[in-house]
PDB file of C-alpha atoms in Angstrom:
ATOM      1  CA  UNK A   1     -18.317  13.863  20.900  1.00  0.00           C
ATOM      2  CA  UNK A   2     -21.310  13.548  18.880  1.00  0.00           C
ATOM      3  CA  UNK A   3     -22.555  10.535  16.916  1.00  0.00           C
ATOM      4  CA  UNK A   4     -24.874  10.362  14.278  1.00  0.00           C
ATOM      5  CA  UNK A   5     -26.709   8.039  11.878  1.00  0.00           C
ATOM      6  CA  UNK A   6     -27.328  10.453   9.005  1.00  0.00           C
ATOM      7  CA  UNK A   7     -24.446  13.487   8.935  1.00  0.00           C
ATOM      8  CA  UNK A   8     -24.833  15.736   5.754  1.00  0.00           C
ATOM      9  CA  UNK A   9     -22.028  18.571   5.618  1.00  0.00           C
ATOM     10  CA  UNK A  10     -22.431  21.847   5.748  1.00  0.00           C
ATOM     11  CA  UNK A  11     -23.625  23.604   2.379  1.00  0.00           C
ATOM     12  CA  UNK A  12     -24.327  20.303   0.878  1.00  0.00           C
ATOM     13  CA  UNK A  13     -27.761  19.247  -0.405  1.00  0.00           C
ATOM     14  CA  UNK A  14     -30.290  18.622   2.409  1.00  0.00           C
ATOM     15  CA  UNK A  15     -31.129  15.525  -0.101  1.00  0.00           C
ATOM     16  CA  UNK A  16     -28.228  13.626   0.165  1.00  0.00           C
ATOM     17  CA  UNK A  17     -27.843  10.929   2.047  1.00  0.00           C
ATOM     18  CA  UNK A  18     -26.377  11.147   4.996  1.00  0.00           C
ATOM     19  CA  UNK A  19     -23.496   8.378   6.889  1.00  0.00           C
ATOM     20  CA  UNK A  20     -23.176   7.692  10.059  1.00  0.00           C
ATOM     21  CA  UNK A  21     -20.605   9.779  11.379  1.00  0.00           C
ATOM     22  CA  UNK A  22     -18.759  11.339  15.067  1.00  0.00           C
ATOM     23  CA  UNK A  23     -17.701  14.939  15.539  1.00  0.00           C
ATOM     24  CA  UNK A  24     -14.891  15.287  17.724  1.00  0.00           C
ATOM     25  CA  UNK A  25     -13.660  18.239  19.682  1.00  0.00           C
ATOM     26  CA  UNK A  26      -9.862  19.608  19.610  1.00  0.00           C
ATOM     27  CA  UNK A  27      -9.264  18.247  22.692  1.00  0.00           C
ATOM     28  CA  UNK A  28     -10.715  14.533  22.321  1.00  0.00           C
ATOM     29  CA  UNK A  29      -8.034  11.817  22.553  1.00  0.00           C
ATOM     30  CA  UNK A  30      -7.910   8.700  20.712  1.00  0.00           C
ATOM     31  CA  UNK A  31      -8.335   6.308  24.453  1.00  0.00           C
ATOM     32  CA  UNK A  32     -11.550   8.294  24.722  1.00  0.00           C
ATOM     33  CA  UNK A  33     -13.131   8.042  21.174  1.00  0.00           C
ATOM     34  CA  UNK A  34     -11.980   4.574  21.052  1.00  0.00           C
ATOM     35  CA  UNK A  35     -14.015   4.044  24.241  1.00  0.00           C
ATOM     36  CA  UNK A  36     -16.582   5.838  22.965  1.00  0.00           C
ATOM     37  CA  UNK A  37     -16.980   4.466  19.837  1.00  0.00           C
ATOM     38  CA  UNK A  38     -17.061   1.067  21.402  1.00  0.00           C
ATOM     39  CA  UNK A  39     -20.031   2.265  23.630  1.00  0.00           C
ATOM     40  CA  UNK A  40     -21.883   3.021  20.783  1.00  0.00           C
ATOM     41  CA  UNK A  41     -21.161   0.349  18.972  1.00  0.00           C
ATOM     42  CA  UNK A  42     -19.277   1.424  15.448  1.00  0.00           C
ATOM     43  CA  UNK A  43     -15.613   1.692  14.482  1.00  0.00           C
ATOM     44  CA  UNK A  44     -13.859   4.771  13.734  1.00  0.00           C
ATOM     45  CA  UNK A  45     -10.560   5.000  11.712  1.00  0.00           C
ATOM     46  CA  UNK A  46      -7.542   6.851  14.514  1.00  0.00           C
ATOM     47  CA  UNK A  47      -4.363   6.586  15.452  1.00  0.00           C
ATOM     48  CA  UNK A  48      -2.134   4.199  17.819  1.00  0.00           C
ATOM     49  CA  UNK A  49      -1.293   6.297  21.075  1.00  0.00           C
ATOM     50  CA  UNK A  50      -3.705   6.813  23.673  1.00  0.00           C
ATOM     51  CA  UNK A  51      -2.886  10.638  24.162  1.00  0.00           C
ATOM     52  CA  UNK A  52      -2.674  11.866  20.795  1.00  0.00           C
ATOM     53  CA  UNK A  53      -5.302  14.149  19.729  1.00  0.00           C
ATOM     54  CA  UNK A  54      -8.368  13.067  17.385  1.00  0.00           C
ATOM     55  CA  UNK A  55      -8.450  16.786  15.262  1.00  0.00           C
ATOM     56  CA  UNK A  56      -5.046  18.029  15.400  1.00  0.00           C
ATOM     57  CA  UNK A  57      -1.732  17.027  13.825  1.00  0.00           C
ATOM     58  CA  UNK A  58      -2.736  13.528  13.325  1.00  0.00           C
ATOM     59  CA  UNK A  59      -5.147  13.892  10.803  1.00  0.00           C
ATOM     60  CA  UNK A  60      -3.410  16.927   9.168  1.00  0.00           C
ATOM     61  CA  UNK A  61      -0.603  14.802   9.250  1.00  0.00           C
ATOM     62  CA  UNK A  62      -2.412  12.038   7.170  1.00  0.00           C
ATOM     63  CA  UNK A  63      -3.509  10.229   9.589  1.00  0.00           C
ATOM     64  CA  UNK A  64      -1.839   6.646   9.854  1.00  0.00           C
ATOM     65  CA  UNK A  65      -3.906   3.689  11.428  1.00  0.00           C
ATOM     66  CA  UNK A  66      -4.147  -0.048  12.468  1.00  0.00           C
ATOM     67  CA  UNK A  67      -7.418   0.272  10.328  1.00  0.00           C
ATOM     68  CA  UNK A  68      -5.639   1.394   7.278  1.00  0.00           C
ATOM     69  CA  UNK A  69      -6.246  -1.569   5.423  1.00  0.00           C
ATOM     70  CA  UNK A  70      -9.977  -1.943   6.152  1.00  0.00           C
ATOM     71  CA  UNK A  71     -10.773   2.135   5.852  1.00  0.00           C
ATOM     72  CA  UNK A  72      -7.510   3.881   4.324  1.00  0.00           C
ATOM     73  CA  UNK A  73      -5.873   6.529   5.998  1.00  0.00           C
ATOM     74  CA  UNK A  74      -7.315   9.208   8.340  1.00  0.00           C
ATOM     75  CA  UNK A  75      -7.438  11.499   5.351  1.00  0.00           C
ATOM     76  CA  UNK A  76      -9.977   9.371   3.717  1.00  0.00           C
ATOM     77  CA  UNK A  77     -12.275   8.979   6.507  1.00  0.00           C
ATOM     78  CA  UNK A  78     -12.922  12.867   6.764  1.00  0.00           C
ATOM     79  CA  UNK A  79     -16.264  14.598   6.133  1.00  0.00           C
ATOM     80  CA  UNK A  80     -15.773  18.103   7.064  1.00  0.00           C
ATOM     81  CA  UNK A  81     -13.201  20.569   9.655  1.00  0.00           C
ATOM     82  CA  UNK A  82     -14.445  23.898  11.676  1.00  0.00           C
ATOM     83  CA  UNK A  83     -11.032  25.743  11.395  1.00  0.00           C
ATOM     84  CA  UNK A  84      -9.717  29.249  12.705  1.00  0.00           C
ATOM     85  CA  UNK A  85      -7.828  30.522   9.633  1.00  0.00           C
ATOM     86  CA  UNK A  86      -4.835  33.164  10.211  1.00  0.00           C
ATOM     87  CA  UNK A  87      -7.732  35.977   9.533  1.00  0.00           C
ATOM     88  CA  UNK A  88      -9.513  34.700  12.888  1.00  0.00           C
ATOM     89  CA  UNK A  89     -12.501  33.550  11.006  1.00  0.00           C
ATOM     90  CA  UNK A  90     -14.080  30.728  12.259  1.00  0.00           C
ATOM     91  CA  UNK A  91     -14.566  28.713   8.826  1.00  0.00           C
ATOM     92  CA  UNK A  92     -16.477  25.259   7.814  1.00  0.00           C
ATOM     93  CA  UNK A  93     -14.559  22.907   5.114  1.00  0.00           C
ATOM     94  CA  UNK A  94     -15.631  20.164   3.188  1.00  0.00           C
ATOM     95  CA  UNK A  95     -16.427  19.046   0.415  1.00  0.00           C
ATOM     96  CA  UNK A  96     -19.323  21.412  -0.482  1.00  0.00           C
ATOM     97  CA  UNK A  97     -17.587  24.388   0.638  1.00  0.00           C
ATOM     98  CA  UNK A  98     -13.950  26.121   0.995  1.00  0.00           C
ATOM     99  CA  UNK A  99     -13.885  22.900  -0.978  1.00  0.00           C
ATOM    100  CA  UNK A 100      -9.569  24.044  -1.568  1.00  0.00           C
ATOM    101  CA  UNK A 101      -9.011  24.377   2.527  1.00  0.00           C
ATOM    102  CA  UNK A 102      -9.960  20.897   3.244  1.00  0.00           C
ATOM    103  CA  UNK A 103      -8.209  19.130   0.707  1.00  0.00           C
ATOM    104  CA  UNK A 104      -5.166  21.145   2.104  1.00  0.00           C
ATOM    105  CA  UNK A 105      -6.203  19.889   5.780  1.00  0.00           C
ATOM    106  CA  UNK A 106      -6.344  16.778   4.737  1.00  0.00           C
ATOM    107  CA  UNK A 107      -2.277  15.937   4.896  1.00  0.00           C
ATOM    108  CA  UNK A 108      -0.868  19.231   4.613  1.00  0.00           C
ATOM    109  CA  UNK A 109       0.818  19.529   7.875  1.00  0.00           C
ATOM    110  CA  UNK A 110      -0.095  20.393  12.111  1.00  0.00           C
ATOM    111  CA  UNK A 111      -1.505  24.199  11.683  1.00  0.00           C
ATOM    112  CA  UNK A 112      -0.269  24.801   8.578  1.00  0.00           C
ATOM    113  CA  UNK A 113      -3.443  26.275   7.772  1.00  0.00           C
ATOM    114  CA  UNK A 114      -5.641  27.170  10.659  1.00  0.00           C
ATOM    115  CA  UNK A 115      -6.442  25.942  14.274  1.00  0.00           C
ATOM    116  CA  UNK A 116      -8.500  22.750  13.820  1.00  0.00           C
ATOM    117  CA  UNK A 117     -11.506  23.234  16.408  1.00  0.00           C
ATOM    118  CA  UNK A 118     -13.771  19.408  15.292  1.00  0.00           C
ATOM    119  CA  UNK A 119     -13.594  17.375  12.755  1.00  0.00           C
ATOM    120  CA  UNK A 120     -15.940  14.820  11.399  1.00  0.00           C
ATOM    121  CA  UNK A 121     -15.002  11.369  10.765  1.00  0.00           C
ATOM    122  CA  UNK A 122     -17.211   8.468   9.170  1.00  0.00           C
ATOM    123  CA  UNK A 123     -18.068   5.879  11.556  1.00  0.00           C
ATOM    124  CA  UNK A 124     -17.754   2.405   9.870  1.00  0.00           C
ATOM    125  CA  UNK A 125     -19.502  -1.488  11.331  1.00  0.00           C
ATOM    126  CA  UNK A 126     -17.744  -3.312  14.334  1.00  0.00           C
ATOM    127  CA  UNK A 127     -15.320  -5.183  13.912  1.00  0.00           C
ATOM    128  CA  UNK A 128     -15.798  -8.885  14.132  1.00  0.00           C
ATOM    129  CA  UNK A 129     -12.829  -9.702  15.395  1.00  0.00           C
ATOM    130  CA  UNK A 130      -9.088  -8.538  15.912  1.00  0.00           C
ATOM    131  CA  UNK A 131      -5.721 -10.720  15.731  1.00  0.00           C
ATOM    132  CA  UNK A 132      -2.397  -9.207  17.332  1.00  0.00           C
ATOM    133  CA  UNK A 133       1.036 -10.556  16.426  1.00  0.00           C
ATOM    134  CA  UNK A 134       3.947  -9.608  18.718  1.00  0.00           C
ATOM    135  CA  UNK A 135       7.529 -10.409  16.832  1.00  0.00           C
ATOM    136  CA  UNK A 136      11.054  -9.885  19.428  1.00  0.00           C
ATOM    137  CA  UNK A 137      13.605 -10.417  17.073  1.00  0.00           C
ATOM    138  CA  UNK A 138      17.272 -11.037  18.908  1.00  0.00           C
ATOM    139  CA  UNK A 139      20.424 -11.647  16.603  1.00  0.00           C
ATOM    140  CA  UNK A 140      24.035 -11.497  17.629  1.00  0.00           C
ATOM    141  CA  UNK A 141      25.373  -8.678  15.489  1.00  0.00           C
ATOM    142  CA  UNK A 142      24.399  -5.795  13.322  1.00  0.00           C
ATOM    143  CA  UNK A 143      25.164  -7.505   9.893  1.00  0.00           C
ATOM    144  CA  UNK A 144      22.574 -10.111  11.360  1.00  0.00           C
ATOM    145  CA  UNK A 145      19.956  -7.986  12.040  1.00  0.00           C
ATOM    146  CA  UNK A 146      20.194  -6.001   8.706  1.00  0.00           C
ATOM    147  CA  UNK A 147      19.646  -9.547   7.218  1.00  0.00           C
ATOM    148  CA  UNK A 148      16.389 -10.099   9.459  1.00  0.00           C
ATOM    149  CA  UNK A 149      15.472  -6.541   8.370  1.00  0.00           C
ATOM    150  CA  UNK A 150      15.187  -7.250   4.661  1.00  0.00           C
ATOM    151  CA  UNK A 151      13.412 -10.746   5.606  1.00  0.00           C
ATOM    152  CA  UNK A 152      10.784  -8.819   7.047  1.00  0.00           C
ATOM    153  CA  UNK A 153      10.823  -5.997   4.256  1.00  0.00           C
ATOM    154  CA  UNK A 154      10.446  -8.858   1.663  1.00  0.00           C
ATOM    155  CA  UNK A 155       7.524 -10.322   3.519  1.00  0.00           C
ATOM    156  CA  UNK A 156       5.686  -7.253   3.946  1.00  0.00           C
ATOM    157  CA  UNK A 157       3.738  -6.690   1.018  1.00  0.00           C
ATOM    158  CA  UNK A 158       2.305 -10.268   1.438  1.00  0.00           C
ATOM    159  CA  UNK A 159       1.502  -8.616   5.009  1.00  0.00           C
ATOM    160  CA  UNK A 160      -0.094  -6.052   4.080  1.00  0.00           C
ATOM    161  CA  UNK A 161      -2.084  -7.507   1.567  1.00  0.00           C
ATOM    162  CA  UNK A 162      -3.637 -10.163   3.678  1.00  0.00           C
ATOM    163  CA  UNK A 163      -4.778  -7.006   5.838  1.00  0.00           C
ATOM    164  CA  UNK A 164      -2.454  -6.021   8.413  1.00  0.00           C
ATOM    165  CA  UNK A 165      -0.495  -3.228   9.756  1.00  0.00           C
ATOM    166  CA  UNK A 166       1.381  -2.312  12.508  1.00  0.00           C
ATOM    167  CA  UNK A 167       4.473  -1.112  14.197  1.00  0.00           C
ATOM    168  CA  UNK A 168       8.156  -1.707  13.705  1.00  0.00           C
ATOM    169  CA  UNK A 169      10.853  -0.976  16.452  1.00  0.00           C
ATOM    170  CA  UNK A 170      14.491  -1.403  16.101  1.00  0.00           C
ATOM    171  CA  UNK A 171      16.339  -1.114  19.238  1.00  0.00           C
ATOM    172  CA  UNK A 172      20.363  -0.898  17.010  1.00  0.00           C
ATOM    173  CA  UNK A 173      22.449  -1.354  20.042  1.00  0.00           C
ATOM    174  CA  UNK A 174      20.751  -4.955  20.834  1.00  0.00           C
ATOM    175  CA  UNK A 175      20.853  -6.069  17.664  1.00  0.00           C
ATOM    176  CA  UNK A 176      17.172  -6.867  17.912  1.00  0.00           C
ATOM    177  CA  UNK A 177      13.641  -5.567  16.962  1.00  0.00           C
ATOM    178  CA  UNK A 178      10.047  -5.994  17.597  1.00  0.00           C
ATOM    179  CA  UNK A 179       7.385  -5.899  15.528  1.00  0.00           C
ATOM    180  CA  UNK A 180       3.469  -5.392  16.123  1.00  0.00           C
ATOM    181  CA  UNK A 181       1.232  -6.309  13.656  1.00  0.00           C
ATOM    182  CA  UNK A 182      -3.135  -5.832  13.996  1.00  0.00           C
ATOM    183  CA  UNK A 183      -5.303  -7.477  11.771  1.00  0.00           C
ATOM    184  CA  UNK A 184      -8.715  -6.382  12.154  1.00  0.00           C
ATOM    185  CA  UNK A 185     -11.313  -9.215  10.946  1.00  0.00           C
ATOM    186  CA  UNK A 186      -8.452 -11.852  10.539  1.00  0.00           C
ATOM    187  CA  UNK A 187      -9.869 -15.484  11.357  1.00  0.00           C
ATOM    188  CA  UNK A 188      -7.254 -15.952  13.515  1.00  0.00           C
ATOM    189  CA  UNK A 189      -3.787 -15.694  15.248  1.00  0.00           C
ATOM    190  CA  UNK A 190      -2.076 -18.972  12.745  1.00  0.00           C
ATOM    191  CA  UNK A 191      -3.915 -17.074   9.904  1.00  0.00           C
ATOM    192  CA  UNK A 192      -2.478 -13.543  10.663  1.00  0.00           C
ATOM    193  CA  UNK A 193       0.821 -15.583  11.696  1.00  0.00           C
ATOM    194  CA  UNK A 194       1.004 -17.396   8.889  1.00  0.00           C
ATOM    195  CA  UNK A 195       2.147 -14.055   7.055  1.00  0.00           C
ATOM    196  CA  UNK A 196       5.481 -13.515   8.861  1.00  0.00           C
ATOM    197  CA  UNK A 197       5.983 -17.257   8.133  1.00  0.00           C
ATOM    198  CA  UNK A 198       9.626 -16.120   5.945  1.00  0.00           C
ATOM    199  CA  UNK A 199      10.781 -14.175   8.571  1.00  0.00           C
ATOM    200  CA  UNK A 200      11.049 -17.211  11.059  1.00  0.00           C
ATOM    201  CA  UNK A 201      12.283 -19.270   7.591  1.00  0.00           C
ATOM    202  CA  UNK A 202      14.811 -17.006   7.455  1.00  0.00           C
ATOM    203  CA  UNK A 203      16.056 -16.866  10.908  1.00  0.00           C
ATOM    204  CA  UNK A 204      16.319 -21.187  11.104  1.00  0.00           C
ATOM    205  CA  UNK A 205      19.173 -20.519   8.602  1.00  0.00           C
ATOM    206  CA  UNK A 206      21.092 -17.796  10.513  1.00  0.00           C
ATOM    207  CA  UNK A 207      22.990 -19.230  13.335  1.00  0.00           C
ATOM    208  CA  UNK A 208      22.010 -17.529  17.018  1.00  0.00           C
ATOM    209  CA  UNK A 209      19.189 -15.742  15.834  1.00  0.00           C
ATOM    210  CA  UNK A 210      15.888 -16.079  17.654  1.00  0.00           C
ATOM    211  CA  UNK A 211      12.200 -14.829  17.419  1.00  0.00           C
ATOM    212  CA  UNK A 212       9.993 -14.608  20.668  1.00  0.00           C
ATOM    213  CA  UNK A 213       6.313 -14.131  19.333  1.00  0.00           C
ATOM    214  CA  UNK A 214       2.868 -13.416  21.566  1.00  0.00           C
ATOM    215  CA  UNK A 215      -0.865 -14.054  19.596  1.00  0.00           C
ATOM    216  CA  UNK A 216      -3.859 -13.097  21.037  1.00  0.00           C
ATOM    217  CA  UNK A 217      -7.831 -12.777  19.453  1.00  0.00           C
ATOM    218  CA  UNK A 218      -9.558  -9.729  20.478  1.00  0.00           C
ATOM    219  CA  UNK A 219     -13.573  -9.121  19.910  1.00  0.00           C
ATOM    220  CA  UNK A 220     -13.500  -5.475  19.654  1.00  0.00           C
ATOM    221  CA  UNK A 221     -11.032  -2.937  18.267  1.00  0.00           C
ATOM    222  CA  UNK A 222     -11.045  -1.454  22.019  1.00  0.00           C
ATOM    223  CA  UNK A 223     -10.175  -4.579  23.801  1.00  0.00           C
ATOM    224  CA  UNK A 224      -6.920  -5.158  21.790  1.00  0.00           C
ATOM    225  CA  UNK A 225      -6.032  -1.172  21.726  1.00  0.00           C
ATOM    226  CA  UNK A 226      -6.496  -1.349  26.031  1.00  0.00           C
ATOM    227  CA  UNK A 227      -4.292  -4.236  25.995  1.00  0.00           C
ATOM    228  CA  UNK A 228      -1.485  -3.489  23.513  1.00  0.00           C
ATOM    229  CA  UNK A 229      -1.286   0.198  23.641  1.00  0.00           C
ATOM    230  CA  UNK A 230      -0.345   1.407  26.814  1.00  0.00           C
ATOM    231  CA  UNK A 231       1.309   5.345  27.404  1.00  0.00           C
ATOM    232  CA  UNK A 232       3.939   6.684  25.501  1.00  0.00           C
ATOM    233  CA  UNK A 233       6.951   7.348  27.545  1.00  0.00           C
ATOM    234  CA  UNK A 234       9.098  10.818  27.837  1.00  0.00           C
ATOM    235  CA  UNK A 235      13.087  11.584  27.043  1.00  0.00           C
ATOM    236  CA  UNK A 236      13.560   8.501  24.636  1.00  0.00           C
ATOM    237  CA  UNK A 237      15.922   8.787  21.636  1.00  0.00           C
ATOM    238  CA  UNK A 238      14.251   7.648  18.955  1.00  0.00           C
ATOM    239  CA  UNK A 239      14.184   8.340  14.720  1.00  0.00           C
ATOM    240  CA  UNK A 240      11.094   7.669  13.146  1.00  0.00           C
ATOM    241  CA  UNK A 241      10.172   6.261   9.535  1.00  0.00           C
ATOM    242  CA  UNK A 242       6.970   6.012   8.377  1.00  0.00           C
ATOM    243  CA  UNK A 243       4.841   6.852   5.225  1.00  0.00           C
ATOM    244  CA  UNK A 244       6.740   4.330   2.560  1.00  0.00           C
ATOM    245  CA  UNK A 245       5.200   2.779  -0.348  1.00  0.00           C
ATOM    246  CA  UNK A 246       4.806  -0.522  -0.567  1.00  0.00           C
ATOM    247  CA  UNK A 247       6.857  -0.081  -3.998  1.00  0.00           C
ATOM    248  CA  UNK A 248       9.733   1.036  -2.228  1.00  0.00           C
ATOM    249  CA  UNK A 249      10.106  -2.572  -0.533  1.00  0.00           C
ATOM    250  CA  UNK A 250       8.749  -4.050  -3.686  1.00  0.00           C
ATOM    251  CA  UNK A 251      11.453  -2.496  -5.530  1.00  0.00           C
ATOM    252  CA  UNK A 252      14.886  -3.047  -3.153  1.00  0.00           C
ATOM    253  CA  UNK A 253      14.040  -5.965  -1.001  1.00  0.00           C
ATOM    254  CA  UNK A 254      13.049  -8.728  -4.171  1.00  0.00           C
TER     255      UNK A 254
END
């Protein structure tokens, strides 16, 4: 890993001004950069699991993040790749050069167009602070928790308006989900839980439903990702969703 105060891409103008920046190896996982970004005091736009690389299928993927709201998406924090196209060159892209490559790398798919050796992400400010919301969700049937489901669709664009994001998981034969929600820079835990305030209005009116919730304040990004994050486990059956527009909940859950 390399961090820098003043990175200016490849081919670009020695005269503009450079940001303050991290090149990260092919191998780098997010735990590490996290850890190292902390060290060195800036905050740098990744993913949610500890193990997942930091310049693979992640960011060709798009890049999804707790720190979507502050930054955008992986995709937008980019400055430049070092790819292996098929030809076994060994090519720079950004914005200055093979200008149609990186846009491509930027979303297009896992080695759908080379073998990703670094990319360089902008570095952004600490954080000043981070809120986590925990949501367990228990109902007594399926037609229940469909109805708990839209309460929290409806409420989500408020969510992610006032900042946060986070991590839905429905466990169907419990008739229950959780949800995680991070708020970077939120003033605190009422404040972020405050927006999932429908969701428990709902629930008061559905007989046997209940919500379980945990809050907690973190000072740095890597404090809360140590404590909520922990390994991904092996040889679970799971579907995943992911990548909606907000219009899509605006639209069916009114």
């Amino acid at each position: 890993m390399n961090f820098t105060d003043a990175f200016v891409a490849k081919g670009c103008s020695k005269d503009d001004a450079g940001v303050p920046a991290v090149t990260l190896g092919a191998a780098e996982q997010w735990i590490d950069v996290y850890k190292a970004a902390n060290d060195n005091n800036v905050t740098i736009v990744g993913g949610a699991a500890r193990t997942v690389g930091a310049a693979g299928g992640w960011i060709q993927g798009g890049g999804h993040s707790p720190l979507g709201a502050l930054y955008g998406m992986g995709v937008d924090n980019v400055l430049e790749f070092t790819v292996v196209k098929a030809d076994g060159k060994i090519v720079t892209a950004n914005l200055c050069q093979n200008k149609d490559l990186f846009w491509a790398l930027r979303g297009g798919g896992g080695g759908t167009y080379g073998v990703t050796l670094d990319v360089t992400y902008k570095t952004h400010p600490p954080l000043q602070s981070v809120a986590v919301v925990v949501l367990q969700v228990n109902t007594t049937g399926p037609e229940q928790t469909a109805d708990m489901t839209a309460a929290f669709f409806r409420a989500l664009p408020n969510i992610t308006d006032q900042g946060a994001r986070g991590y839905g998981f429905w466990m169907i034969p419990n008739n229950s989900f959780a949800i995680i929600l991070i708020h970077p820079n939120s003033p605190s835990v009422e404040a972020t839980n405050s927006t999932v305030q429908p969701i428990f209005d709902r629930a008061a009116q559905i007989n046997g439903t209940q919500i379980g919730t945990i809050g907690s304040m973190h000072p740095t990004f890597y404090e809360m990702f140590t404590t909520y994050i922990g390994d991904v486990g092996i040889a679970i059956s799971a579907w995943l969703g992911s990548r909606l527009p907000i219009c899509v909940y605006q639209r069916e859950y009114r």
